[in-house]
PDB file of C-alpha atoms in Angstrom:
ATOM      1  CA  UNK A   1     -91.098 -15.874  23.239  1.00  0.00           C
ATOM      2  CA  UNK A   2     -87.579 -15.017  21.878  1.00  0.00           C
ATOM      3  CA  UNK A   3     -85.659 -17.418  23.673  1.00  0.00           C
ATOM      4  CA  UNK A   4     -83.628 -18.635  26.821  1.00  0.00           C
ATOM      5  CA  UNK A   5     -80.978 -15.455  26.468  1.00  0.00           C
ATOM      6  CA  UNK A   6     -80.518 -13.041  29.075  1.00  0.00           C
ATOM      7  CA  UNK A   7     -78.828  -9.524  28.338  1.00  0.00           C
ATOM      8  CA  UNK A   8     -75.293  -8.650  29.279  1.00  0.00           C
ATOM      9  CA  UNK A   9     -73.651  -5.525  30.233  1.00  0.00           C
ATOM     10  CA  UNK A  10     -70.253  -4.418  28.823  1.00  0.00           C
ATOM     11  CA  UNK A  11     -68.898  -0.864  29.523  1.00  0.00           C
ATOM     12  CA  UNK A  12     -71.946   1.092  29.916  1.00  0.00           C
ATOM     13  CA  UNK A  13     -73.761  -0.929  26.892  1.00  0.00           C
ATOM     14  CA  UNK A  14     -76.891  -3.297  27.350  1.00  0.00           C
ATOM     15  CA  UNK A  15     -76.777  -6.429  24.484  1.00  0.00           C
ATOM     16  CA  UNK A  16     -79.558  -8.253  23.937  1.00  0.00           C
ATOM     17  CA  UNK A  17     -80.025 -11.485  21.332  1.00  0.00           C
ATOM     18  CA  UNK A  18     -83.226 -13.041  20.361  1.00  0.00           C
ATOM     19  CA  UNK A  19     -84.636 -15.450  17.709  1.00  0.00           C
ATOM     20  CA  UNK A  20     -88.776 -14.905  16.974  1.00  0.00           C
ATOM     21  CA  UNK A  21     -91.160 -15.362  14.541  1.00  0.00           C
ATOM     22  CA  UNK A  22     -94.380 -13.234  13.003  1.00  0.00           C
ATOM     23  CA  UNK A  23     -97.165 -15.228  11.615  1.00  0.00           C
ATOM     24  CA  UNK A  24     -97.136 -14.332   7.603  1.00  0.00           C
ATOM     25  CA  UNK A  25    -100.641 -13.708   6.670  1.00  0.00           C
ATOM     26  CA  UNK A  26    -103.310 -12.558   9.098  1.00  0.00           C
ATOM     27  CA  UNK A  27    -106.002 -14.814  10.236  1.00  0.00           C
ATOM     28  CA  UNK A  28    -106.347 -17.814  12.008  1.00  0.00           C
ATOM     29  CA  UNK A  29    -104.441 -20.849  12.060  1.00  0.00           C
ATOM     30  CA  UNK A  30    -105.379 -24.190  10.961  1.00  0.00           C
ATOM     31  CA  UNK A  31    -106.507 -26.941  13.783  1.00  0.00           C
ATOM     32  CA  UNK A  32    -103.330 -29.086  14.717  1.00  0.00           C
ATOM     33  CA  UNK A  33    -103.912 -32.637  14.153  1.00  0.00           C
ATOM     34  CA  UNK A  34    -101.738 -33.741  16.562  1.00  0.00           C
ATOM     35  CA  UNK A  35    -101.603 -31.612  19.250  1.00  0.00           C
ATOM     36  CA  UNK A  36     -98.931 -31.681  22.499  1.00  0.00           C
ATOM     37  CA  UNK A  37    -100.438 -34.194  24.948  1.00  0.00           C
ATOM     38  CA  UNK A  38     -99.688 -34.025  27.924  1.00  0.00           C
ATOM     39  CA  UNK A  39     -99.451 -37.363  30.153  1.00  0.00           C
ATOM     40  CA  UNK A  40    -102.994 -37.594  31.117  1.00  0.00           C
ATOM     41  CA  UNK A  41    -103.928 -36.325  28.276  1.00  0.00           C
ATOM     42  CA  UNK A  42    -102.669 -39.902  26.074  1.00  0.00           C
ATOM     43  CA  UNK A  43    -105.725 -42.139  26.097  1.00  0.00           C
ATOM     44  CA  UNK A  44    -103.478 -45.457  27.273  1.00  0.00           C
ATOM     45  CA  UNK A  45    -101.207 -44.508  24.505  1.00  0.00           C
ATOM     46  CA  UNK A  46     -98.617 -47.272  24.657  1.00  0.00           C
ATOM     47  CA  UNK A  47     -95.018 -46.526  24.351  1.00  0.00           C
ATOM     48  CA  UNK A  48     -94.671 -47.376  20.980  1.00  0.00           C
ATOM     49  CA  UNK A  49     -97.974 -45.577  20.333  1.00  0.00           C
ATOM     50  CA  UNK A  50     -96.931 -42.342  21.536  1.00  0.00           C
ATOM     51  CA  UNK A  51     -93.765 -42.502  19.853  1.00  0.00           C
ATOM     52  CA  UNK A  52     -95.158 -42.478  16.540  1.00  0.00           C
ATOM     53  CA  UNK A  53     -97.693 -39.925  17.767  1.00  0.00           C
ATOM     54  CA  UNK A  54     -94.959 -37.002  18.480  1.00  0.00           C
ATOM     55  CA  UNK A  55     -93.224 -38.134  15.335  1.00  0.00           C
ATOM     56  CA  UNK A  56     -96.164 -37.179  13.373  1.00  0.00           C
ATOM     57  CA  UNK A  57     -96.455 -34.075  15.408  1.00  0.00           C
ATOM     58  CA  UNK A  58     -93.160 -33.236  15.322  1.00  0.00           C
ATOM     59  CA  UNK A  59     -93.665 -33.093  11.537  1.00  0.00           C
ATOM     60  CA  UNK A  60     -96.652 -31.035  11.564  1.00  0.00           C
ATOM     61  CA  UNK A  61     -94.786 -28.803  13.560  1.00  0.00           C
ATOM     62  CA  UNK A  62     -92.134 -28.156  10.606  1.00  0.00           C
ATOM     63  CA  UNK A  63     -95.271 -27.559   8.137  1.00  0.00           C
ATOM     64  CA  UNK A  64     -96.926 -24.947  10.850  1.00  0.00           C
ATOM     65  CA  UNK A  65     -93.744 -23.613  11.113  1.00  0.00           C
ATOM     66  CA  UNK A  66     -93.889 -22.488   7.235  1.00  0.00           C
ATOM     67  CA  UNK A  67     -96.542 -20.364   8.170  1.00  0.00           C
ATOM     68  CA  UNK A  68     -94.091 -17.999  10.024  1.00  0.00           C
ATOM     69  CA  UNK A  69     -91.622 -15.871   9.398  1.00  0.00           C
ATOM     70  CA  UNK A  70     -88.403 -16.512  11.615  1.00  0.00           C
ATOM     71  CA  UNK A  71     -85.981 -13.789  12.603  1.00  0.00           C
ATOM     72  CA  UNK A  72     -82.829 -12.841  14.438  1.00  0.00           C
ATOM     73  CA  UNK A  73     -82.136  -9.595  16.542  1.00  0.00           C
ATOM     74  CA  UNK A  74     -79.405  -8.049  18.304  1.00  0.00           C
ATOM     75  CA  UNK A  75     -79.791  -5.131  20.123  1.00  0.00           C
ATOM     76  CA  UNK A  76     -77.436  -3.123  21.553  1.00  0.00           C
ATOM     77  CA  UNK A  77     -78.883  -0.237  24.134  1.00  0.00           C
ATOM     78  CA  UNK A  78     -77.086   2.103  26.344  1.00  0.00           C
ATOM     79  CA  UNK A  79     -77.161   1.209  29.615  1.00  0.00           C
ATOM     80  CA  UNK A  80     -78.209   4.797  30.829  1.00  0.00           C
ATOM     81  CA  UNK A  81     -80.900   5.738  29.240  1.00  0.00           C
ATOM     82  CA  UNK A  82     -82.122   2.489  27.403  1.00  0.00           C
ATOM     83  CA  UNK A  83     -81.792   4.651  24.072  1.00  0.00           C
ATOM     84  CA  UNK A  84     -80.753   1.730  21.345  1.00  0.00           C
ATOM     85  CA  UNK A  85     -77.359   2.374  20.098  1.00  0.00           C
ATOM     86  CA  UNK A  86     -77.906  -0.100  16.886  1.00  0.00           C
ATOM     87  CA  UNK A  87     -80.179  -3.300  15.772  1.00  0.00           C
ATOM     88  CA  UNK A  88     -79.648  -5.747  13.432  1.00  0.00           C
ATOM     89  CA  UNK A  89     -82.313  -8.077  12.121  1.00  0.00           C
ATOM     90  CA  UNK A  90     -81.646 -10.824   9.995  1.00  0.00           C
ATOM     91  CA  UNK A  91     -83.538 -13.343   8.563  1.00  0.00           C
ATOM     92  CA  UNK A  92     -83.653 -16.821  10.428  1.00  0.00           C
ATOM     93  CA  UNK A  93     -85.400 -20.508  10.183  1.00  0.00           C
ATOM     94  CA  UNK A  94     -87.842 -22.016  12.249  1.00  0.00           C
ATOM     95  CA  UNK A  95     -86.514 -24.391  14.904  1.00  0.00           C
ATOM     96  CA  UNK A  96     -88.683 -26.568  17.325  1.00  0.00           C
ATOM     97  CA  UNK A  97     -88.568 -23.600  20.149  1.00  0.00           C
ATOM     98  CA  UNK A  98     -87.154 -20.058  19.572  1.00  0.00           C
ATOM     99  CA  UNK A  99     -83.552 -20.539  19.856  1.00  0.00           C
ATOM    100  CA  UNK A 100     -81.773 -17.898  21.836  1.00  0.00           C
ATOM    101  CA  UNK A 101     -79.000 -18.320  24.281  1.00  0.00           C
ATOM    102  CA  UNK A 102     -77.237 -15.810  25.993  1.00  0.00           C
ATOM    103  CA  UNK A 103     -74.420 -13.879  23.901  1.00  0.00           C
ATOM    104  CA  UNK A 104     -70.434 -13.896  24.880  1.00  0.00           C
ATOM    105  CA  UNK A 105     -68.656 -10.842  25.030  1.00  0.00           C
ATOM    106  CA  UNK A 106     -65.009 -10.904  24.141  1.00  0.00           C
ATOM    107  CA  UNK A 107     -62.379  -8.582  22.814  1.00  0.00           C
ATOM    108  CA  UNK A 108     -64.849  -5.761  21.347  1.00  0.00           C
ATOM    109  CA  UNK A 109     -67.013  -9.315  19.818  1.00  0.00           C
ATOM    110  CA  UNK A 110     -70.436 -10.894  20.262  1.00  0.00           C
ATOM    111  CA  UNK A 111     -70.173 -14.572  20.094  1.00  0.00           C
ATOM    112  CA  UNK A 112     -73.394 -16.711  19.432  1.00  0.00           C
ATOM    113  CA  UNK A 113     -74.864 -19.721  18.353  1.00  0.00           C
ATOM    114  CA  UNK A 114     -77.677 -18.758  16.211  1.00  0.00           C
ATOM    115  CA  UNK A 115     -80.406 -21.371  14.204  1.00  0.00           C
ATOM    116  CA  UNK A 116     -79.873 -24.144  11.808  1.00  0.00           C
ATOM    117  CA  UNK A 117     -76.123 -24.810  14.069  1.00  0.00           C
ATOM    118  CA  UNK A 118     -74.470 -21.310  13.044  1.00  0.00           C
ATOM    119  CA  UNK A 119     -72.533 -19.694  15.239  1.00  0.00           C
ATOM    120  CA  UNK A 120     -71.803 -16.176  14.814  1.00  0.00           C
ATOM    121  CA  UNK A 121     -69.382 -13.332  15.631  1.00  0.00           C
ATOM    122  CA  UNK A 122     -70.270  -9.495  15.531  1.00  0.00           C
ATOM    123  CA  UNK A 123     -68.579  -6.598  16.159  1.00  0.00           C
ATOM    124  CA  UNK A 124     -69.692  -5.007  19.397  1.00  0.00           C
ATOM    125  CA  UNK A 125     -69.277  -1.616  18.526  1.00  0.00           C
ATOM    126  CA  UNK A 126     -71.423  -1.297  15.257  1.00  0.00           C
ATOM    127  CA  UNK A 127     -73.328  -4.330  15.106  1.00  0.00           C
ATOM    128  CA  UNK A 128     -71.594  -5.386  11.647  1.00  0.00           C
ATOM    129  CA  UNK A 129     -71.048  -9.220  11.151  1.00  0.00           C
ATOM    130  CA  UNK A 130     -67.333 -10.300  11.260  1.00  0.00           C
ATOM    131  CA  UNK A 131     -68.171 -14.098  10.574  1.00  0.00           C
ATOM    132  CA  UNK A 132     -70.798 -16.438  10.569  1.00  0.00           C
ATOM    133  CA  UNK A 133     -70.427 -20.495  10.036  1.00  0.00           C
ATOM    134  CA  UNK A 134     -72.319 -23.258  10.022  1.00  0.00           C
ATOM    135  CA  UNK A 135     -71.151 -26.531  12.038  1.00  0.00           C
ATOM    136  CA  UNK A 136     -70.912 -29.705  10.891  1.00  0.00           C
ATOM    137  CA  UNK A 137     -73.991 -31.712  11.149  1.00  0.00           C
ATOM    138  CA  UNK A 138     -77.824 -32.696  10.177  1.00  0.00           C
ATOM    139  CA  UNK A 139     -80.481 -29.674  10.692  1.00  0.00           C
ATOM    140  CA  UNK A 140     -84.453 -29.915  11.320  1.00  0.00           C
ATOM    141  CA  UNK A 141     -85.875 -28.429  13.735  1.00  0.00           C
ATOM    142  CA  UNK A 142     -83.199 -28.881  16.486  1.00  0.00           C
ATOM    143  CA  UNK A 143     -82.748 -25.739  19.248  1.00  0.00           C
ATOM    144  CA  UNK A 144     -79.793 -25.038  21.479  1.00  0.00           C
ATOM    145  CA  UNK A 145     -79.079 -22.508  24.344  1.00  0.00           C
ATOM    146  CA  UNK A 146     -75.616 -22.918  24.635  1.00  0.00           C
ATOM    147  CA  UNK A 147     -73.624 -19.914  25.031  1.00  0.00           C
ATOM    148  CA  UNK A 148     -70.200 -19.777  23.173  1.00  0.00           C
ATOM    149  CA  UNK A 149     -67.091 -19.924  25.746  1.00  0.00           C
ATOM    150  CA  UNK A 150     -63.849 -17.861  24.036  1.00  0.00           C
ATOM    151  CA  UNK A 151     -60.397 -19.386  25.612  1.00  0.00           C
ATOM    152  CA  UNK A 152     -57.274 -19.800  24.315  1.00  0.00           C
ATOM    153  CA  UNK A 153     -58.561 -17.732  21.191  1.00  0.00           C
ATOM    154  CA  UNK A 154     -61.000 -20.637  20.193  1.00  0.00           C
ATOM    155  CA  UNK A 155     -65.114 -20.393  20.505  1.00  0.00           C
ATOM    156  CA  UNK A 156     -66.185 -23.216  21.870  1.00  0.00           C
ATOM    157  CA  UNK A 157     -69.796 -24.079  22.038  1.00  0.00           C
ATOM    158  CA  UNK A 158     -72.432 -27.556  22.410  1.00  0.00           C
ATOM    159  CA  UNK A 159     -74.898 -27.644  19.144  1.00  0.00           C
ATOM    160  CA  UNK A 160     -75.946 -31.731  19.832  1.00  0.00           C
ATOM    161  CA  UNK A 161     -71.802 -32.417  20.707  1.00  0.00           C
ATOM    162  CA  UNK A 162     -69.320 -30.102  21.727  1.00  0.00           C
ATOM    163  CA  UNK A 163     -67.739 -28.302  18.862  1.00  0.00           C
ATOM    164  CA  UNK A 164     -64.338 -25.675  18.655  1.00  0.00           C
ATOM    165  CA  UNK A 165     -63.556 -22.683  16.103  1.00  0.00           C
ATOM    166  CA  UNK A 166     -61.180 -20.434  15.822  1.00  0.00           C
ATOM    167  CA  UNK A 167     -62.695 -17.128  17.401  1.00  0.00           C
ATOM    168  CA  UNK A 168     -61.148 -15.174  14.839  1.00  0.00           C
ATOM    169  CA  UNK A 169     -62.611 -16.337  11.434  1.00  0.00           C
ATOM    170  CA  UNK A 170     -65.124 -19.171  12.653  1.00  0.00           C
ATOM    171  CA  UNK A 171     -62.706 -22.051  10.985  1.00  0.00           C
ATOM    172  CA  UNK A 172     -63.583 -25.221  12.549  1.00  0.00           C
ATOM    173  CA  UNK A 173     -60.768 -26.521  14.688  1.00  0.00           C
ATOM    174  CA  UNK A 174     -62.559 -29.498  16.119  1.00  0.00           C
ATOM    175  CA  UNK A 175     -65.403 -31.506  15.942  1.00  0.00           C
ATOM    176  CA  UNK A 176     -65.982 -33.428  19.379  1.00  0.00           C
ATOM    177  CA  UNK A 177     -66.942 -37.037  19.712  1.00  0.00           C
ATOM    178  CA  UNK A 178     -69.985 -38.807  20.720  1.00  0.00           C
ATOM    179  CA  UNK A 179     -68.834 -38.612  24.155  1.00  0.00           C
ATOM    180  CA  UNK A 180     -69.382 -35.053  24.305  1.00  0.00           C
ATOM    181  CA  UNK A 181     -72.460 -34.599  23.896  1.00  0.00           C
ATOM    182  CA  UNK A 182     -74.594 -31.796  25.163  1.00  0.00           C
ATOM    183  CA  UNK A 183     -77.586 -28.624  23.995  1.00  0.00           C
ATOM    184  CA  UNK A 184     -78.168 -26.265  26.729  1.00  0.00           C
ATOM    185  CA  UNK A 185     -75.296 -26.605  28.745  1.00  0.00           C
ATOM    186  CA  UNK A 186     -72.528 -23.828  28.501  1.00  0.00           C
ATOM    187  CA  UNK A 187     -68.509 -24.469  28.389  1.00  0.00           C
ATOM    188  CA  UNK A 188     -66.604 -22.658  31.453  1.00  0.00           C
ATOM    189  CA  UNK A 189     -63.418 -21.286  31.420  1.00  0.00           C
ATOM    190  CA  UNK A 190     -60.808 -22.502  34.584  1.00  0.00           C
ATOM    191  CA  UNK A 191     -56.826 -21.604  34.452  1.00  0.00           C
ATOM    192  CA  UNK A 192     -54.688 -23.971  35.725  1.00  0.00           C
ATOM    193  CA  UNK A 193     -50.953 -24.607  35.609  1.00  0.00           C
ATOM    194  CA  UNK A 194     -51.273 -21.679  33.363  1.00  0.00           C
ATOM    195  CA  UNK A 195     -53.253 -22.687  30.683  1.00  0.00           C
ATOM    196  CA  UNK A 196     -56.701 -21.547  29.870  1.00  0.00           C
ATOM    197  CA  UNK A 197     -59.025 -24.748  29.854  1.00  0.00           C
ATOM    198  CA  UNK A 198     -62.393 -25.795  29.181  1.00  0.00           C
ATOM    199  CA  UNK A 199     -65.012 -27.385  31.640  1.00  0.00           C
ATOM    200  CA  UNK A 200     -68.004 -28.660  30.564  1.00  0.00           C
ATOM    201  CA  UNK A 201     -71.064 -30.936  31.606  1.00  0.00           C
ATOM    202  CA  UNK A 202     -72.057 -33.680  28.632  1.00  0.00           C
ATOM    203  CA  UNK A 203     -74.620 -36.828  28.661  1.00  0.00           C
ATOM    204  CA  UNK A 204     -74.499 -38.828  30.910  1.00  0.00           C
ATOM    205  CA  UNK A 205     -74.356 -36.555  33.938  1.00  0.00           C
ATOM    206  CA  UNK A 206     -70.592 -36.673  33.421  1.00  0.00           C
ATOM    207  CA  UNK A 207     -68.389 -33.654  33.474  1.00  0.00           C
ATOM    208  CA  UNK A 208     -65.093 -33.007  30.825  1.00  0.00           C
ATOM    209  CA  UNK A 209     -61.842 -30.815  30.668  1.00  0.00           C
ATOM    210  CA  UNK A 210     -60.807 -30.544  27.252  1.00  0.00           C
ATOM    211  CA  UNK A 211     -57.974 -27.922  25.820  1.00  0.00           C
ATOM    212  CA  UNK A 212     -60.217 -25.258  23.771  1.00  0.00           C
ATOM    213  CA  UNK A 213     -58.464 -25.290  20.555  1.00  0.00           C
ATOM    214  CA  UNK A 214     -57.051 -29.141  20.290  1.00  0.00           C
ATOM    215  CA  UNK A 215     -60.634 -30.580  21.709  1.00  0.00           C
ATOM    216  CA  UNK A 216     -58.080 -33.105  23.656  1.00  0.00           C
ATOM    217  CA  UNK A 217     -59.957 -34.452  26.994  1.00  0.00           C
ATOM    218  CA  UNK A 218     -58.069 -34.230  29.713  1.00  0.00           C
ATOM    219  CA  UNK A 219     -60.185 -35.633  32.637  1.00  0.00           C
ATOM    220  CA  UNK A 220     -63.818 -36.736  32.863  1.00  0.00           C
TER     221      UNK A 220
END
């Protein structure tokens, strides 16, 4: 239950990223008043009728989700003898599923996209955070699995649209359009004519090249 990430291995080191949650007080939980319903589980709900159904669920969700406490951890174990070299655990907000993609590797740096549309950049070696910004954008309970791509010294990542920082500080180089939209999906790297590009899949079933630090399409 802590996510969609899968661990990586870099020189002899395991790293691990995953967003959970521990239920604050002991005891049971209230009764949901609008539980998930599965299709035959709607009653001849109309389309309308169902729509207003998971709003109000969606909603209850957010107040459940105040019952929990919501956390982030990166572990980093060696690859040996499983022995953790360092943790980190910071606190994190509740999001409609555990959001937890899997982490990028790059230059002696984690790259990730954490909750509430932060990404984040650690240092490898000790676990210490070098920078951590939040894109531009509404938050409520959204989740996203997207792992970070790092080309042409930019971090480029989907949270709703496709977005590009610097991978050095986290300053926001661009912010992509409606036409690049996308929340599982991860960025690829692919050289050509000597330049370091990015691929990506977006809405629509449609797939773009864009340079990593200008956001400029190049071919869809």
């Amino acid at each position: 239950a802590g996510g969609w990430g899968s661990p990586i291995v870099v020189e002899g080191r395991v790293y691990l990223f995953v967003h959970h949650k521990a239920q604050k007080s002991p005891g049971p939980l209230p009764k949901r008043k609008y539980p998930y319903l599965a299709d035959d589980k709607r009653g001849g709900m109309s389309a309308e009728e169902y729509a207003k159904y998971e709003e109000n669920r969606r909603a209850e969700d957010i107040e459940f989700g105040k019952l929990y406490a919501f956390q982030e951890t990166l572990v980093c174990a060696d690859l040996a003898t499983g022995k953790t070299v360092w943790r980190t655990d910071t606190p994190s907000v509740y999001s409609r599923f555990v959001q937890s993609g899997t982490l990028t590797y790059h230059d002696g740096k984690l790259y990730f996209l954490s909750a509430a549309r932060h990404v984040r950049c650690v240092d490898a070696g000790t676990g210490k955070e070098i920078w951590n910004v939040a894109l531009p954008g509404e938050f409520i309970d959204e989740f996203y699995m997207s792992s970070v791509l790092v080309a042409d010294g930019a971090a480029v990542a989907f949270a709703g649209k496709l977005f590009g920082l610097d991978a050095a500080d986290g300053k926001l180089l661009w912010d992509g359009t409606d036409k690049m939209k996308g929340q599982h999906s991860s960025a690829v790297a692919w050289n050509a004519a000597g330049k370091t590009l990015a691929v990506a899949n977006v809405g629509g079933g449609e797939t773009i090249c864009v340079e990593p630090r200008t956001g400029k399409e190049l071919w869809r």
